[in-house]
XYZ file of C-alpha atoms in Angstrom:
691
model
C -4.207 9.312 40.069
C -5.250 12.828 41.221
C -8.262 14.633 39.814
C -6.183 16.926 37.600
C -4.487 13.939 35.992
C -7.886 12.364 35.368
C -8.976 15.524 33.554
C -5.793 15.416 31.467
C -6.441 11.798 30.528
C -10.035 12.613 29.562
C -8.810 15.523 27.436
C -6.378 13.357 25.504
C -8.997 10.634 24.998
C -11.281 13.261 23.495
C -8.391 14.593 21.405
C -7.908 11.137 19.872
C -11.545 11.079 18.761
C -11.442 14.685 17.547
C -8.273 14.111 15.531
C -9.852 11.036 13.958
C -12.935 13.048 12.982
C -10.728 15.871 11.718
C -8.697 13.590 9.463
C -11.827 11.864 8.175
C -13.444 15.189 7.271
C -10.251 16.698 5.831
C -9.690 13.654 3.609
C -13.019 14.334 1.908
C -12.180 17.951 1.007
C -12.040 18.997 -2.634
C -10.981 22.274 -4.259
C -13.797 24.806 -4.628
C -17.139 24.377 -2.872
C -17.440 21.881 -0.019
C -20.128 20.448 2.202
C -20.778 22.943 5.030
C -21.282 20.049 7.470
C -17.775 18.760 6.721
C -16.250 22.210 7.259
C -18.222 22.650 10.487
C -16.934 19.289 11.794
C -13.369 20.346 11.061
C -13.848 23.704 12.751
C -15.452 22.148 15.826
C -12.675 19.561 16.178
C -9.892 22.165 16.049
C -11.849 24.540 18.292
C -12.401 21.833 20.933
C -8.728 20.873 20.958
C -7.741 24.522 21.328
C -10.151 25.072 24.204
C -8.903 22.049 26.133
C -5.263 22.839 25.416
C -5.782 26.336 26.791
C -7.138 24.926 30.052
C -3.961 22.866 30.497
C -1.682 25.665 29.183
C -0.202 23.777 26.216
C 0.975 27.000 24.587
C 2.363 25.631 21.313
C -0.743 23.541 20.781
C -2.979 26.557 21.511
C -1.035 28.830 19.162
C -1.142 26.412 16.228
C -4.766 25.342 16.727
C -5.786 29.004 16.949
C -4.360 29.754 13.491
C -5.830 26.507 12.152
C -9.216 27.425 13.623
C -9.063 30.919 12.092
C -8.428 29.529 8.616
C -11.205 26.941 8.975
C -13.630 29.654 10.041
C -12.722 31.722 6.970
C -13.181 28.676 4.747
C -16.558 27.685 6.178
C -17.784 31.305 5.877
C -16.676 31.188 2.210
C -14.257 34.066 2.609
C -11.607 31.607 1.382
C -12.240 29.199 -1.474
C -9.998 26.129 -1.470
C -7.398 25.960 -4.247
C -6.071 22.715 -5.731
C -3.310 22.353 -3.115
C -5.304 23.460 -0.076
C -6.906 20.080 0.842
C -3.484 18.395 1.008
C -2.114 21.330 3.001
C -4.929 21.081 5.550
C -4.211 17.353 5.858
C -0.599 18.221 6.698
C -1.893 20.683 9.283
C -3.936 17.906 10.901
C -0.741 15.817 11.047
C 1.073 18.676 12.776
C -1.799 19.025 15.230
C -1.578 15.285 15.912
C 2.176 15.592 16.594
C 1.650 18.458 19.049
C -1.102 16.566 20.878
C 1.084 13.427 21.088
C 3.978 15.430 22.498
C 1.739 17.057 25.115
C 0.275 13.678 26.065
C 3.738 12.174 26.536
C 4.881 15.155 28.586
C 7.667 16.145 26.178
C 8.304 19.089 23.901
C 7.534 18.532 20.248
C 10.498 18.716 17.883
C 11.725 22.269 17.425
C 10.017 23.974 14.516
C 7.694 21.035 13.748
C 4.806 23.471 13.325
C 6.726 26.534 12.089
C 6.283 26.063 8.326
C 2.629 25.072 8.601
C 1.985 27.975 10.986
C 3.386 30.505 8.526
C 1.450 28.935 5.654
C -1.763 29.140 7.710
C -1.156 32.847 8.304
C -0.538 33.380 4.581
C -3.717 31.444 3.779
C -5.690 33.620 6.183
C -4.475 36.737 4.344
C -6.213 35.492 1.199
C -9.567 36.306 2.788
C -9.281 40.012 2.013
C -8.026 39.308 -1.511
C -10.805 36.919 -2.538
C -12.206 38.237 -5.850
C -15.904 38.550 -6.607
C -16.834 37.928 -2.988
C -20.270 39.338 -2.132
C -19.983 42.238 0.271
C -22.545 40.782 2.655
C -20.276 37.766 3.208
C -17.326 39.911 4.190
C -19.224 42.367 6.405
C -22.681 41.040 7.251
C -25.033 43.987 7.627
C -26.753 42.374 10.587
C -23.499 42.375 12.561
C -22.339 45.913 11.734
C -24.324 47.460 14.592
C -21.914 48.905 17.172
C -24.639 49.614 19.729
C -24.104 48.014 23.108
C -26.795 45.579 24.169
C -27.668 44.244 27.560
C -28.238 40.503 28.107
C -29.316 38.569 31.169
C -28.201 34.937 31.448
C -29.018 32.032 33.720
C -26.419 29.257 33.626
C -26.845 25.982 35.576
C -24.330 23.194 34.752
C -25.383 19.549 34.847
C -23.277 16.841 36.430
C -22.140 15.721 32.959
C -20.444 19.072 32.335
C -17.984 18.418 35.140
C -17.556 14.750 34.201
C -16.477 15.786 30.685
C -13.704 17.946 32.224
C -15.341 21.311 31.454
C -14.822 24.168 33.909
C -17.587 26.792 34.467
C -15.019 29.419 35.487
C -13.373 29.232 32.065
C -16.752 29.697 30.378
C -17.575 32.710 32.544
C -14.110 34.132 31.920
C -14.593 33.768 28.152
C -17.968 35.494 28.470
C -16.317 38.406 30.275
C -14.157 38.922 27.189
C -17.237 40.088 25.289
C -17.992 43.047 27.553
C -18.883 44.256 31.050
C -20.093 41.302 33.109
C -21.734 40.971 36.515
C -22.059 37.486 37.983
C -24.162 36.318 40.940
C -23.656 32.789 42.221
C -26.895 30.995 43.066
C -26.237 28.649 45.998
C -29.879 28.024 46.850
C -29.765 24.441 45.547
C -26.998 23.325 47.927
C -28.579 20.789 50.332
C -27.895 20.055 53.975
C -24.561 18.403 54.646
C -26.158 15.026 55.318
C -27.770 15.104 51.866
C -24.744 16.491 50.042
C -23.320 14.386 47.211
C -19.780 15.425 46.156
C -20.283 14.547 42.483
C -23.559 16.420 41.971
C -23.813 19.935 40.465
C -25.548 22.345 42.837
C -24.274 25.777 41.765
C -25.837 28.096 39.192
C -25.070 31.651 38.064
C -27.182 34.652 37.066
C -25.278 37.107 34.868
C -25.725 40.557 33.319
C -23.681 41.336 30.208
C -23.315 44.683 28.435
C -21.429 44.222 25.171
C -21.296 44.914 21.439
C -22.400 41.441 20.369
C -25.431 39.368 19.549
C -26.942 36.233 21.043
C -24.985 34.058 18.636
C -21.669 35.317 20.044
C -22.822 34.426 23.562
C -24.030 30.971 22.564
C -20.664 30.353 20.923
C -19.040 30.516 24.362
C -21.316 27.682 25.514
C -21.287 25.923 22.126
C -19.789 22.660 23.323
C -21.648 22.367 26.634
C -25.185 23.399 25.644
C -26.432 19.834 26.050
C -24.811 19.593 29.500
C -26.351 22.655 31.126
C -29.458 24.810 31.444
C -28.820 28.096 29.624
C -31.256 30.974 29.239
C -30.305 34.171 27.348
C -32.545 37.238 27.272
C -31.765 40.452 25.373
C -32.922 43.698 27.061
C -33.354 46.455 24.482
C -33.344 49.323 26.983
C -29.938 51.011 27.222
C -28.529 50.923 30.716
C -25.553 53.195 31.289
C -24.690 52.165 34.827
C -22.976 48.945 33.678
C -20.716 50.627 31.114
C -17.715 50.956 33.426
C -18.482 47.959 35.616
C -15.542 45.548 35.993
C -15.924 41.762 35.864
C -17.652 41.174 39.225
C -18.497 37.829 40.775
C -21.045 37.964 43.602
C -22.375 35.214 45.792
C -25.831 35.747 47.190
C -25.451 36.653 50.826
C -21.697 37.412 50.578
C -19.458 40.262 49.407
C -17.004 38.649 47.018
C -15.501 40.416 43.996
C -12.879 39.612 41.421
C -11.260 41.847 38.846
C -11.020 40.786 35.253
C -9.501 41.942 31.956
C -11.032 45.004 30.351
C -13.968 44.382 28.038
C -13.054 43.536 24.463
C -15.038 44.005 21.290
C -16.086 40.940 19.361
C -13.434 39.813 16.886
C -13.992 40.222 13.110
C -13.896 36.463 12.724
C -16.698 35.945 15.224
C -18.716 38.698 13.561
C -19.126 36.696 10.359
C -19.852 33.283 11.896
C -23.279 31.819 11.207
C -25.546 31.349 14.199
C -25.466 27.772 15.435
C -28.707 25.866 15.873
C -29.681 26.429 19.524
C -31.334 23.029 19.576
C -28.205 21.208 18.417
C -27.169 18.350 20.642
C -30.541 17.785 22.275
C -30.866 14.380 20.616
C -27.355 13.203 21.488
C -27.045 9.907 23.315
C -25.445 10.380 26.726
C -22.440 8.180 27.408
C -19.630 7.592 29.867
C -16.013 6.559 29.392
C -15.073 3.228 30.922
C -11.648 1.621 30.833
C -11.747 -1.403 28.515
C -10.115 -3.646 31.112
C -13.152 -3.159 33.353
C -15.472 -4.211 30.545
C -13.281 -7.262 29.886
C -13.478 -8.277 33.533
C -17.256 -7.856 33.439
C -17.471 -10.024 30.301
C -15.331 -12.716 31.934
C -17.468 -12.651 35.086
C -20.693 -13.004 33.100
C -19.092 -15.829 31.109
C -18.262 -17.660 34.310
C -21.826 -17.017 35.501
C -23.193 -18.629 32.322
C -20.989 -21.677 32.865
C -22.013 -21.939 36.523
C -25.676 -21.594 35.547
C -25.309 -24.370 32.948
C -23.651 -26.669 35.513
C -26.354 -25.968 38.089
C -29.129 -26.413 35.539
C -27.846 -29.785 34.385
C -27.408 -30.986 37.954
C -30.900 -29.914 38.988
C -32.563 -31.338 35.880
C -31.287 -34.768 36.895
C -33.068 -34.420 40.254
C -36.286 -32.642 39.213
C -39.026 -34.598 37.430
C -42.341 -33.694 35.819
C -43.987 -33.315 39.252
C -41.910 -30.219 39.952
C -43.326 -27.983 37.216
C -42.841 -24.743 39.140
C -39.208 -25.559 39.825
C -38.649 -26.293 36.145
C -40.256 -22.957 35.236
C -37.950 -21.181 37.677
C -34.933 -22.824 36.065
C -36.112 -21.724 32.635
C -36.638 -18.169 33.908
C -33.107 -18.159 35.347
C -31.750 -19.312 31.998
C -33.531 -16.547 30.083
C -32.435 -13.835 32.505
C -28.830 -15.032 32.410
C -28.888 -14.971 28.620
C -30.362 -11.440 28.610
C -27.643 -10.304 31.019
C -24.949 -11.834 28.828
C -26.324 -10.216 25.665
C -26.487 -6.838 27.420
C -22.897 -7.071 28.613
C -21.670 -8.158 25.193
C -23.464 -5.201 23.582
C -21.211 -2.895 25.608
C -18.192 -4.142 23.648
C -19.808 -3.727 20.243
C -18.649 -0.759 18.166
C -19.328 0.294 14.573
C -16.651 -0.378 11.981
C -16.699 3.330 11.213
C -13.866 3.697 13.733
C -11.618 1.705 11.364
C -13.079 2.630 7.983
C -12.800 6.388 8.605
C -9.016 6.359 8.349
C -8.840 4.887 4.850
C -9.846 7.925 2.759
C -6.582 9.483 3.917
C -4.634 6.302 3.145
C -6.096 6.092 -0.369
C -5.483 9.770 -1.002
C -1.808 9.644 0.024
C -0.940 6.398 -1.796
C -2.792 7.404 -4.968
C -0.835 10.656 -5.070
C 2.435 8.781 -4.578
C 1.607 6.317 -7.374
C 0.237 8.960 -9.733
C -3.144 7.218 -9.972
C -6.671 8.588 -9.799
C -8.670 6.602 -7.259
C -12.121 6.878 -5.681
C -12.838 5.041 -2.436
C -16.392 3.788 -1.911
C -17.388 2.691 1.614
C -20.540 0.804 2.624
C -21.668 -0.784 5.869
C -19.459 1.294 8.166
C -22.268 1.218 10.742
C -21.964 -2.579 11.141
C -21.092 -3.355 14.763
C -18.301 -5.715 15.794
C -16.585 -6.610 19.047
C -14.040 -3.931 19.997
C -11.264 -6.551 20.257
C -11.767 -7.422 16.594
C -11.913 -3.761 15.522
C -8.545 -3.060 17.146
C -6.918 -5.850 15.120
C -8.426 -4.942 11.731
C -6.491 -1.789 10.923
C -3.240 -3.378 9.718
C -4.801 -6.144 7.556
C -7.209 -3.712 5.888
C -4.462 -1.152 5.302
C -2.283 -3.724 3.577
C -5.102 -5.005 1.363
C -6.064 -1.483 0.302
C -2.423 -0.723 -0.508
C -2.329 -3.924 -2.539
C -5.391 -2.845 -4.510
C -3.833 0.535 -5.258
C -0.357 -0.736 -6.097
C -0.987 -4.120 -7.761
C -4.657 -4.018 -8.689
C -5.376 -0.636 -10.246
C -3.746 0.406 -13.502
C -2.323 3.844 -14.276
C -4.706 6.354 -15.912
C -3.025 5.717 -19.272
C -3.395 1.933 -18.975
C -7.038 2.233 -17.936
C -7.791 4.548 -20.840
C -6.145 2.136 -23.270
C -8.242 -0.706 -21.807
C -11.466 1.259 -22.300
C -11.939 1.983 -18.601
C -12.470 5.334 -16.848
C -9.175 6.933 -15.853
C -10.352 7.002 -12.239
C -10.118 3.618 -10.540
C -12.477 2.460 -7.803
C -11.634 0.732 -4.536
C -14.633 -0.593 -2.580
C -14.616 -1.287 1.154
C -17.819 -2.918 2.402
C -19.079 -4.719 5.502
C -22.198 -6.730 6.227
C -23.500 -9.167 8.811
C -24.442 -12.633 7.594
C -25.303 -15.761 9.586
C -23.721 -14.491 12.776
C -20.513 -13.496 11.004
C -19.141 -10.223 9.661
C -18.086 -10.187 6.009
C -15.635 -7.427 5.076
C -14.722 -7.078 1.413
C -11.950 -5.055 -0.193
C -12.191 -4.927 -3.983
C -11.037 -2.951 -6.997
C -11.912 -2.665 -10.686
C -8.317 -3.064 -11.811
C -6.340 -5.642 -13.738
C -7.151 -8.602 -11.495
C -4.890 -11.600 -10.836
C -3.229 -13.314 -13.760
C -3.319 -17.057 -12.882
C -0.462 -17.895 -15.234
C 1.760 -15.170 -13.798
C 0.902 -16.132 -10.207
C 1.671 -19.824 -10.798
C 4.884 -18.969 -12.640
C 6.071 -16.748 -9.767
C 5.240 -19.457 -7.226
C 7.259 -22.026 -9.172
C 10.205 -19.622 -9.539
C 10.260 -19.078 -5.769
C 9.969 -22.810 -5.070
C 6.636 -22.435 -3.300
C 5.036 -25.174 -5.433
C 6.476 -28.001 -7.466
C 7.299 -27.428 -11.145
C 4.712 -30.000 -12.283
C 1.910 -28.695 -10.019
C -1.542 -28.781 -11.609
C -3.798 -26.441 -9.678
C -7.312 -25.040 -10.003
C -8.018 -21.301 -10.390
C -9.050 -21.009 -6.747
C -5.918 -22.784 -5.536
C -3.719 -20.531 -7.671
C -5.401 -17.387 -6.322
C -4.784 -18.535 -2.748
C -1.041 -18.826 -3.483
C -0.750 -15.079 -2.830
C -1.223 -15.828 0.894
C 1.930 -17.978 1.059
C 4.970 -16.493 2.884
C 7.476 -14.915 0.531
C 5.109 -14.624 -2.415
C 4.865 -11.375 -4.400
C 3.958 -10.528 -7.985
C 5.838 -7.203 -7.898
C 8.659 -6.995 -10.425
C 10.722 -4.730 -8.180
C 10.818 -3.809 -4.504
C 9.367 -0.422 -3.552
C 8.403 1.297 -0.317
C 4.873 -0.030 -0.867
C 5.349 -3.666 -1.874
C 7.519 -6.343 -3.368
C 9.079 -8.039 -0.346
C 6.551 -10.854 -0.050
C 5.806 -10.303 3.636
C 2.307 -8.910 3.358
C -0.606 -11.181 2.542
C 0.685 -14.114 4.596
C 0.766 -11.814 7.648
C -2.740 -10.617 6.802
C -3.965 -14.220 6.697
C -2.330 -15.093 10.029
C -3.822 -12.023 11.709
C -7.296 -12.843 10.436
C -6.983 -16.473 11.525
C -5.978 -15.349 15.032
C -9.322 -13.584 15.236
C -11.124 -16.805 14.366
C -11.761 -15.651 10.815
C -10.845 -16.607 7.276
C -9.832 -14.747 4.151
C -10.226 -15.617 0.486
C -9.819 -13.912 -2.872
C -11.859 -13.967 -6.049
C -10.451 -12.378 -9.183
C -11.345 -11.925 -12.842
C -8.454 -10.924 -15.125
C -9.027 -7.461 -16.537
C -12.005 -6.741 -14.249
C -10.604 -6.686 -10.738
C -10.258 -8.629 -7.486
C -12.257 -8.961 -4.276
C -10.747 -10.016 -0.947
C -13.334 -11.361 1.503
C -12.739 -11.626 5.234
C -15.215 -13.566 7.375
C -14.968 -12.734 11.072
C -16.970 -13.634 14.175
C -19.211 -10.934 15.653
C -17.617 -11.496 19.028
C -14.847 -13.593 20.513
C -16.730 -14.332 23.739
C -20.034 -16.168 23.211
C -21.558 -18.520 20.677
C -24.917 -20.150 20.004
C -24.087 -23.766 19.265
C -25.574 -27.163 18.527
C -24.233 -30.053 20.599
C -23.518 -33.215 18.596
C -21.944 -36.551 19.442
C -19.345 -38.370 17.321
C -17.283 -41.396 18.365
C -18.394 -41.027 22.021
C -17.218 -37.406 22.072
C -19.364 -34.257 22.272
C -18.682 -31.318 19.955
C -20.188 -27.861 19.397
C -21.145 -26.726 15.898
C -21.842 -22.958 15.507
C -25.574 -22.602 15.028
C -25.075 -19.862 12.430
C -23.319 -22.348 10.120
C -26.035 -25.048 10.238
C -28.495 -25.281 7.335
C -30.367 -28.461 8.213
C -29.986 -31.963 9.632
C -30.803 -35.093 7.586
C -30.668 -38.873 7.886
C -29.386 -40.020 4.489
C -30.478 -43.182 2.714
C -27.950 -45.611 1.305
C -28.982 -44.599 -2.220
C -28.057 -40.960 -1.461
C -24.407 -41.749 -0.687
C -21.541 -42.144 -3.148
C -17.901 -43.096 -2.526
C -15.189 -40.958 -4.138
C -11.829 -42.125 -5.567
C -9.969 -40.281 -2.788
C -11.764 -42.335 -0.095
C -14.143 -39.488 0.618
C -17.928 -39.496 0.325
C -20.589 -37.222 -1.150
C -24.322 -37.063 -0.578
C -27.082 -36.178 -2.978
C -29.633 -33.828 -1.384
C -32.506 -32.674 -3.571
C -30.291 -32.824 -6.625
C -27.350 -31.038 -4.986
C -24.078 -32.910 -4.399
C -22.602 -32.221 -0.957
C -19.198 -33.331 0.256
C -19.302 -35.346 3.504
C -16.788 -35.166 6.336
C -16.768 -37.731 9.153
C -16.083 -35.599 12.245
C -14.567 -38.438 14.253
C -12.208 -39.438 11.424
C -11.213 -35.858 10.589
C -10.284 -35.121 14.216
C -8.443 -38.449 14.607
C -10.775 -39.835 17.255
C -9.512 -43.348 17.987
C -12.736 -44.511 19.672
C -14.526 -47.225 17.716
C -17.774 -46.058 16.183
C -20.617 -48.170 17.618
C -23.294 -46.466 15.536
C -24.324 -48.163 12.298
C -23.541 -46.026 9.217
C -27.164 -45.744 8.140
C -28.178 -44.591 11.619
C -25.698 -41.734 11.561
C -26.874 -38.197 10.885
C -25.537 -35.525 8.569
C -25.482 -31.912 9.733
C -25.493 -29.805 6.562
C -23.434 -26.662 7.128
C -22.444 -23.693 4.997
C -18.956 -22.210 4.785
C -18.287 -18.472 4.734
C -17.989 -18.567 0.948
C -21.369 -20.263 0.550
C -20.318 -23.892 -0.064
C -22.273 -26.647 1.687
C -20.456 -29.302 3.712
C -22.082 -32.296 5.406
C -20.697 -33.284 8.819
C -21.308 -36.931 9.747
C -22.197 -37.294 13.451
C -23.753 -39.994 15.611
C -26.509 -37.809 17.033
C -27.752 -34.296 17.837
C -27.942 -33.511 21.579
C -29.511 -30.035 21.594
C -28.886 -26.313 21.364
C -26.911 -24.314 23.929
C -25.173 -20.957 24.239
C -21.537 -21.438 25.190
C -18.655 -19.242 26.302
C -15.724 -19.429 23.882
C -12.278 -20.142 25.280
C -9.231 -19.861 23.040
C -7.535 -23.176 22.310
C -4.517 -21.538 20.682
C -3.734 -19.408 23.751
C -4.091 -22.295 26.205
C -2.719 -25.103 24.014
C -2.086 -24.703 20.286
C -4.038 -24.252 17.069
C -5.716 -27.395 15.687
C -7.068 -27.630 12.156
C -10.848 -27.848 12.143
C -11.249 -26.507 15.701
C -12.298 -22.895 16.358
C -12.025 -22.984 20.159
C -13.317 -24.702 23.262
C -16.296 -24.389 25.602
C -17.078 -25.602 29.121
C -20.468 -27.321 29.165
C -22.876 -28.051 31.987
C -21.136 -31.295 32.916
C -17.960 -29.330 33.620
C -16.036 -30.912 30.740
C -14.217 -28.994 28.005
C -15.651 -29.547 24.511
C -14.287 -28.577 21.110
C -16.053 -25.984 18.933
C -15.850 -27.103 15.306
C -14.586 -24.818 12.541
C -16.623 -25.746 9.463
C -14.252 -24.010 7.029
C -11.249 -25.609 8.713
C -12.804 -29.069 8.443
C -13.517 -28.483 4.754
C -9.800 -27.910 4.166
C -8.797 -31.262 5.658
C -8.213 -34.023 3.115
C -9.585 -37.472 3.886
C -6.828 -39.807 5.146
C -4.983 -41.706 2.436
C -4.724 -45.502 2.302
C -1.028 -45.530 3.178
C -1.349 -43.124 6.084
C -4.579 -43.862 7.936
C -3.577 -41.965 11.082
C -2.097 -38.885 9.454
C -3.965 -35.991 7.930
C -2.486 -34.121 4.993
C -2.993 -30.355 5.088
C -3.303 -28.557 1.763
C -2.889 -25.112 3.328
C -5.640 -23.691 1.073
C -9.265 -24.267 0.221
C -10.024 -27.525 -1.548
């Protein structure tokens, strides 16, 4: 890949982020007054896309983004107040911009006329600026910017290395500066080192410039607006009039050489620029510097560190068998190695962590569009978007969350008339929240709508043959019927729902990520879907336990306590299961060896067995019967489904220090396994839903 192609790729990666920010900001627009920060974000996004597109000569993209930028500048300067239809129109403009960027990225021409209608509407919208009634005169023609006197400025511009790495070109900045007036440029090459000390990726050049123009410092800083944190920039205004620069062309000089270059004639500052507010010169100083790294490289690094952890565990176990108490220093060295390896692993894993904001930011637009299509008034409330999750999980969350939000809007929320008749506000509420709990991420999607009708759900399931006609089910079991393939409560098929191919796909996608999903609903008050997901798919803090001569790993985040029950604390159940009384609380017991069909005879007496009390994602306590607890260890997760097949009650596998593969237990999966019946001791019946 040549350097130019690398710059193109960087530009399109930045465009993806800018378009995401643009859509997020545009989705929050309302008619009338708006948050200036939101309008500034929209303007900056469009302006950045236009600037990059101009560098690569994407003419259609430049032309459309220029008109879009002009309108946004008029809106943020309050020369245009948004009407009722304007927010939706600007959303359509962001879609057009997305189409033009996609076409440019794929190296094809966008469909003929894809931007024509929006382009004409943008021009018409811009014309409203001069017709805006009751607009204060000082907003239309700021008195401070009416001065037509030429001013002389001296500038010192020294790019940092990051300016070049972000695909910015100093020549384009200098060329844009020349558009303000008469410009003289002197290249400062004094920082260039000897050849032996020269580094090709460092920035050694700087420029000293004189500018004579009808402008102010704000117009000059606007040229450098998006690179101010990646360069040293000094601007000084000289009040004395100097006539000798009036007819000077755009001249570029290198100290010690006679090099010149002609440039376009000086231009006066545009009316749009004349009314723009001065940007904060200190903006961007607190930004966190970052680099772009291909995800495949991070994945390889994670795999390498995972293998290092396994190798360290193998070496540690081997050495511990040879080293005794007399070798204290050696034991301390081993412990130090363990701590440093763990710190390295945590640091590498942190690279993959990203906030859920990347997913959540797209849903205001989804809610807005679907609510308009359904004729419903809906407000989306988002909390916890800063919660960080592994990037692999984030990439797989978009489709499940989109479907659940559509379900809330279509099935959950009533029409404004129905809500008013029920004594509710006409505007419905959809809540999207995220939080971290016990090493897991809980994402909830809820609404304050009609909720699930258990009778209707059970009736639909019986009509479709999903359950038997004489089925007697609890409320929780009935609610979980909506996750069965082919189930739908919609009375007719629409472009939003009714085909029964939604929630079962959502459940499968969540389970592939090692998570679980459940629903809780109150008729007439609403429903809440809860997804419990792992923070990462790579590492796990676990407790090693033994059962039937086998070693298993229980996630440490799921363990509450470990107890040795007395005979008086245990009770047999009619279904051959057992429960334990713990401080007045009844806890269901699951024999790990029996549940996982371990054929090895248990040589441990029942009363010498231990119970590891665990908690499911929904807060229920389950006791796992094991023969003993071996210790705590951090393990690298390996997918069992990818390498073999999915097994109920098993979340994955791990390679321990002895080199053997051990199963990582899934507490929720074990809780869904029924105890074996009397007539089928070697077969486990799966209910397919929470017990």
